[in-house]
Amino acid sequence: MIPPKDKLTLCFAHVAYDFVPQFAKRNTGINCFQVWNREDLDKRVGEADVLVISGFWQNALAEKAAKLKFIQSIGAGTDQFGRDVLQAKGVRLASASGVNVRAVSEHAMSLILALARRLPEARDNQHKHHWRGMIGDLTQREDELGGKTLVIVGLGNIGGRLAQLAKAFDMKVIGVRRDPSAGKGAADSVHAISELKSLLPQADIVALTCPLTKETENLIDADALGRMKKSAYLINAARGKVVNEAALIQTMKSGAIAGAGIDVTPEEPLPAASPLWDLPNTFITPHTAGETRKYEDNVLDILQDNLARLWKGEAKLRNQIV
């Protein structure tokens, strides 16, 4: 059981997200503080009953967090948290699944539009003060999305909303999810992950919005990329390791697919020497798909819901992991 509201101490730990001012506006009366780096977290984690954290977490912190009862992840991904470690310490864990449904689905749609409308090239030409002329080669012109087939790998909340957006552009949507019986939502059909490679030759665009699991790591490998149309685009708004990096680099260098929109990479920040920076027809955003001006408040909504459940002694948390 966590302490009552007037005895509770919350620690927000993130390199950029500023939670304290937004939390103060809610007038909860809960004591809180924020740390901006791992060093300060290491020094002060022992003060916290509740930790709101994502990338700063290291399992070794559990030994220093004597008061810790609950961790609210700032992100939807929780693979950095050792379940066994937290269970042994009696610490509950919940993800922030759903916190960035609108943001990530809209970003994925933006990457699709950017590639189809050749916006990265237009921006590059603007920097060079170059006005590109009209193009006779149909394969090199900007394209329309209507009638295109979009395969969405991961038809959860984010993938489901991306499907809705795609239908507004008159696209055919094929969903791929771990459990097809969970429903197809706005998609025209839904299939198991085991069927993905047979679906790839149909795709004009493949969008990844799935979590990183043992089943999805390296899901898009050389074989999968080789099954895609030469005119197809790959969009990765999931996790970097869902795509085999070496295979993607070779695919883009050879022009085996038309383009890639990448928001996530296996190593982040992406090293300056990475070949990904200079791949032809590749558009990179720095893992910003989930970031919006509403992000902190979206996390705090989930946090307050879970605190209320903990105070009531409820067994089930929102987005419970442990």
JSON list of N, CA and C in Angstrom, two decimals, residues 107-143:
[
{"chain": "A", "resi": 107, "resn": "HIS", "atom": "N", "xyz": [2.07, 11.18, -36.61]},
{"chain": "A", "resi": 107, "resn": "HIS", "atom": "CA", "xyz": [3.45, 11.27, -37.10]},
{"chain": "A", "resi": 107, "resn": "HIS", "atom": "C", "xyz": [3.69, 10.24, -38.20]},
{"chain": "A", "resi": 108, "resn": "ALA", "atom": "N", "xyz": [3.20, 9.02, -37.97]},
{"chain": "A", "resi": 108, "resn": "ALA", "atom": "CA", "xyz": [3.35, 7.97, -38.99]},
{"chain": "A", "resi": 108, "resn": "ALA", "atom": "C", "xyz": [2.67, 8.39, -40.29]},
{"chain": "A", "resi": 109, "resn": "MET", "atom": "N", "xyz": [1.48, 8.99, -40.16]},
{"chain": "A", "resi": 109, "resn": "MET", "atom": "CA", "xyz": [0.79, 9.47, -41.36]},
{"chain": "A", "resi": 109, "resn": "MET", "atom": "C", "xyz": [1.58, 10.59, -42.02]},
{"chain": "A", "resi": 110, "resn": "SER", "atom": "N", "xyz": [2.22, 11.42, -41.22]},
{"chain": "A", "resi": 110, "resn": "SER", "atom": "CA", "xyz": [3.04, 12.51, -41.76]},
{"chain": "A", "resi": 110, "resn": "SER", "atom": "C", "xyz": [4.23, 11.96, -42.55]},
{"chain": "A", "resi": 111, "resn": "LEU", "atom": "N", "xyz": [4.85, 10.90, -42.03]},
{"chain": "A", "resi": 111, "resn": "LEU", "atom": "CA", "xyz": [5.98, 10.29, -42.74]},
{"chain": "A", "resi": 111, "resn": "LEU", "atom": "C", "xyz": [5.52, 9.71, -44.07]},
{"chain": "A", "resi": 112, "resn": "ILE", "atom": "N", "xyz": [4.34, 9.08, -44.06]},
{"chain": "A", "resi": 112, "resn": "ILE", "atom": "CA", "xyz": [3.79, 8.53, -45.30]},
{"chain": "A", "resi": 112, "resn": "ILE", "atom": "C", "xyz": [3.58, 9.65, -46.32]},
{"chain": "A", "resi": 113, "resn": "LEU", "atom": "N", "xyz": [2.94, 10.74, -45.88]},
{"chain": "A", "resi": 113, "resn": "LEU", "atom": "CA", "xyz": [2.69, 11.86, -46.78]},
{"chain": "A", "resi": 113, "resn": "LEU", "atom": "C", "xyz": [3.98, 12.51, -47.25]},
{"chain": "A", "resi": 114, "resn": "ALA", "atom": "N", "xyz": [4.96, 12.62, -46.34]},
{"chain": "A", "resi": 114, "resn": "ALA", "atom": "CA", "xyz": [6.23, 13.25, -46.70]},
{"chain": "A", "resi": 114, "resn": "ALA", "atom": "C", "xyz": [6.92, 12.49, -47.83]},
{"chain": "A", "resi": 115, "resn": "LEU", "atom": "N", "xyz": [6.92, 11.15, -47.72]},
{"chain": "A", "resi": 115, "resn": "LEU", "atom": "CA", "xyz": [7.55, 10.36, -48.77]},
{"chain": "A", "resi": 115, "resn": "LEU", "atom": "C", "xyz": [6.75, 10.40, -50.07]},
{"chain": "A", "resi": 116, "resn": "ALA", "atom": "N", "xyz": [5.43, 10.26, -49.95]},
{"chain": "A", "resi": 116, "resn": "ALA", "atom": "CA", "xyz": [4.59, 10.25, -51.16]},
{"chain": "A", "resi": 116, "resn": "ALA", "atom": "C", "xyz": [4.67, 11.58, -51.90]},
{"chain": "A", "resi": 117, "resn": "ARG", "atom": "N", "xyz": [4.74, 12.67, -51.14]},
{"chain": "A", "resi": 117, "resn": "ARG", "atom": "CA", "xyz": [4.77, 14.00, -51.76]},
{"chain": "A", "resi": 117, "resn": "ARG", "atom": "C", "xyz": [6.18, 14.55, -51.92]},
{"chain": "A", "resi": 118, "resn": "ARG", "atom": "N", "xyz": [7.20, 13.72, -51.60]},
{"chain": "A", "resi": 118, "resn": "ARG", "atom": "CA", "xyz": [8.62, 14.06, -51.79]},
{"chain": "A", "resi": 118, "resn": "ARG", "atom": "C", "xyz": [9.00, 15.35, -51.06]},
{"chain": "A", "resi": 119, "resn": "LEU", "atom": "N", "xyz": [8.48, 15.51, -49.86]},
{"chain": "A", "resi": 119, "resn": "LEU", "atom": "CA", "xyz": [8.75, 16.72, -49.09]},
{"chain": "A", "resi": 119, "resn": "LEU", "atom": "C", "xyz": [10.20, 16.84, -48.63]},
{"chain": "A", "resi": 120, "resn": "PRO", "atom": "N", "xyz": [10.88, 15.76, -48.21]},
{"chain": "A", "resi": 120, "resn": "PRO", "atom": "CA", "xyz": [12.29, 15.91, -47.85]},
{"chain": "A", "resi": 120, "resn": "PRO", "atom": "C", "xyz": [13.13, 16.46, -49.00]},
{"chain": "A", "resi": 121, "resn": "GLU", "atom": "N", "xyz": [12.86, 15.97, -50.22]},
{"chain": "A", "resi": 121, "resn": "GLU", "atom": "CA", "xyz": [13.57, 16.47, -51.39]},
{"chain": "A", "resi": 121, "resn": "GLU", "atom": "C", "xyz": [13.27, 17.95, -51.63]},
{"chain": "A", "resi": 122, "resn": "ALA", "atom": "N", "xyz": [12.00, 18.33, -51.44]},
{"chain": "A", "resi": 122, "resn": "ALA", "atom": "CA", "xyz": [11.63, 19.73, -51.64]},
{"chain": "A", "resi": 122, "resn": "ALA", "atom": "C", "xyz": [12.35, 20.63, -50.64]},
{"chain": "A", "resi": 123, "resn": "ARG", "atom": "N", "xyz": [12.46, 20.15, -49.38]},
{"chain": "A", "resi": 123, "resn": "ARG", "atom": "CA", "xyz": [13.16, 20.95, -48.37]},
{"chain": "A", "resi": 123, "resn": "ARG", "atom": "C", "xyz": [14.64, 21.08, -48.71]},
{"chain": "A", "resi": 124, "resn": "ASP", "atom": "N", "xyz": [15.23, 19.96, -49.17]},
{"chain": "A", "resi": 124, "resn": "ASP", "atom": "CA", "xyz": [16.64, 20.02, -49.58]},
{"chain": "A", "resi": 124, "resn": "ASP", "atom": "C", "xyz": [16.83, 20.98, -50.73]},
{"chain": "A", "resi": 125, "resn": "ASN", "atom": "N", "xyz": [15.92, 20.95, -51.70]},
{"chain": "A", "resi": 125, "resn": "ASN", "atom": "CA", "xyz": [16.02, 21.87, -52.84]},
{"chain": "A", "resi": 125, "resn": "ASN", "atom": "C", "xyz": [15.84, 23.32, -52.40]},
{"chain": "A", "resi": 126, "resn": "GLN", "atom": "N", "xyz": [14.99, 23.55, -51.41]},
{"chain": "A", "resi": 126, "resn": "GLN", "atom": "CA", "xyz": [14.82, 24.91, -50.90]},
{"chain": "A", "resi": 126, "resn": "GLN", "atom": "C", "xyz": [16.13, 25.44, -50.32]},
{"chain": "A", "resi": 127, "resn": "HIS", "atom": "N", "xyz": [16.82, 24.59, -49.56]},
{"chain": "A", "resi": 127, "resn": "HIS", "atom": "CA", "xyz": [18.10, 25.01, -48.99]},
{"chain": "A", "resi": 127, "resn": "HIS", "atom": "C", "xyz": [19.12, 25.35, -50.08]},
{"chain": "A", "resi": 128, "resn": "LYS", "atom": "N", "xyz": [19.00, 24.67, -51.21]},
{"chain": "A", "resi": 128, "resn": "LYS", "atom": "CA", "xyz": [19.94, 24.90, -52.32]},
{"chain": "A", "resi": 128, "resn": "LYS", "atom": "C", "xyz": [19.44, 25.98, -53.27]},
{"chain": "A", "resi": 129, "resn": "HIS", "atom": "N", "xyz": [18.27, 26.57, -52.97]},
{"chain": "A", "resi": 129, "resn": "HIS", "atom": "CA", "xyz": [17.65, 27.57, -53.84]},
{"chain": "A", "resi": 129, "resn": "HIS", "atom": "C", "xyz": [17.42, 26.99, -55.24]},
{"chain": "A", "resi": 130, "resn": "HIS", "atom": "N", "xyz": [17.00, 25.73, -55.27]},
{"chain": "A", "resi": 130, "resn": "HIS", "atom": "CA", "xyz": [16.80, 25.04, -56.54]},
{"chain": "A", "resi": 130, "resn": "HIS", "atom": "C", "xyz": [15.31, 24.79, -56.77]},
{"chain": "A", "resi": 131, "resn": "TRP", "atom": "N", "xyz": [14.82, 25.29, -57.91]},
{"chain": "A", "resi": 131, "resn": "TRP", "atom": "CA", "xyz": [13.42, 25.07, -58.28]},
{"chain": "A", "resi": 131, "resn": "TRP", "atom": "C", "xyz": [13.38, 23.88, -59.24]},
{"chain": "A", "resi": 132, "resn": "ARG", "atom": "N", "xyz": [12.88, 22.76, -58.75]},
{"chain": "A", "resi": 132, "resn": "ARG", "atom": "CA", "xyz": [12.85, 21.55, -59.57]},
{"chain": "A", "resi": 132, "resn": "ARG", "atom": "C", "xyz": [11.81, 21.67, -60.68]},
{"chain": "A", "resi": 133, "resn": "GLY", "atom": "N", "xyz": [12.16, 21.25, -61.84]},
{"chain": "A", "resi": 133, "resn": "GLY", "atom": "CA", "xyz": [11.24, 21.31, -62.95]},
{"chain": "A", "resi": 133, "resn": "GLY", "atom": "C", "xyz": [10.23, 20.18, -62.94]},
{"chain": "A", "resi": 134, "resn": "MET", "atom": "N", "xyz": [9.32, 20.20, -63.90]},
{"chain": "A", "resi": 134, "resn": "MET", "atom": "CA", "xyz": [8.32, 19.13, -64.03]},
{"chain": "A", "resi": 134, "resn": "MET", "atom": "C", "xyz": [9.00, 17.85, -64.46]},
{"chain": "A", "resi": 135, "resn": "ILE", "atom": "N", "xyz": [8.40, 16.71, -64.07]},
{"chain": "A", "resi": 135, "resn": "ILE", "atom": "CA", "xyz": [9.01, 15.40, -64.30]},
{"chain": "A", "resi": 135, "resn": "ILE", "atom": "C", "xyz": [8.16, 14.59, -65.27]},
{"chain": "A", "resi": 136, "resn": "GLY", "atom": "N", "xyz": [8.81, 14.06, -66.29]},
{"chain": "A", "resi": 136, "resn": "GLY", "atom": "CA", "xyz": [8.11, 13.23, -67.26]},
{"chain": "A", "resi": 136, "resn": "GLY", "atom": "C", "xyz": [8.00, 11.78, -66.80]},
{"chain": "A", "resi": 137, "resn": "ASP", "atom": "N", "xyz": [8.98, 11.30, -66.06]},
{"chain": "A", "resi": 137, "resn": "ASP", "atom": "CA", "xyz": [9.00, 9.91, -65.60]},
{"chain": "A", "resi": 137, "resn": "ASP", "atom": "C", "xyz": [7.96, 9.72, -64.49]},
{"chain": "A", "resi": 138, "resn": "LEU", "atom": "N", "xyz": [6.92, 8.93, -64.79]},
{"chain": "A", "resi": 138, "resn": "LEU", "atom": "CA", "xyz": [5.84, 8.74, -63.82]},
{"chain": "A", "resi": 138, "resn": "LEU", "atom": "C", "xyz": [6.34, 8.18, -62.49]},
{"chain": "A", "resi": 139, "resn": "THR", "atom": "N", "xyz": [7.35, 7.32, -62.54]},
{"chain": "A", "resi": 139, "resn": "THR", "atom": "CA", "xyz": [7.83, 6.67, -61.31]},
{"chain": "A", "resi": 139, "resn": "THR", "atom": "C", "xyz": [8.55, 7.64, -60.38]},
{"chain": "A", "resi": 140, "resn": "GLN", "atom": "N", "xyz": [8.91, 8.80, -60.87]},
{"chain": "A", "resi": 140, "resn": "GLN", "atom": "CA", "xyz": [9.67, 9.76, -60.07]},
{"chain": "A", "resi": 140, "resn": "GLN", "atom": "C", "xyz": [8.83, 10.94, -59.58]},
{"chain": "A", "resi": 141, "resn": "ARG", "atom": "N", "xyz": [7.55, 10.98, -59.97]},
{"chain": "A", "resi": 141, "resn": "ARG", "atom": "CA", "xyz": [6.70, 12.08, -59.55]},
{"chain": "A", "resi": 141, "resn": "ARG", "atom": "C", "xyz": [6.15, 11.88, -58.13]},
{"chain": "A", "resi": 142, "resn": "GLU", "atom": "N", "xyz": [5.65, 12.95, -57.54]},
{"chain": "A", "resi": 142, "resn": "GLU", "atom": "CA", "xyz": [4.87, 12.83, -56.32]},
{"chain": "A", "resi": 142, "resn": "GLU", "atom": "C", "xyz": [3.70, 11.90, -56.55]},
{"chain": "A", "resi": 143, "resn": "ASP", "atom": "N", "xyz": [3.19, 11.29, -55.48]},
{"chain": "A", "resi": 143, "resn": "ASP", "atom": "CA", "xyz": [2.14, 10.30, -55.66]},
{"chain": "A", "resi": 143, "resn": "ASP", "atom": "C", "xyz": [0.92, 10.63, -54.82]}
]
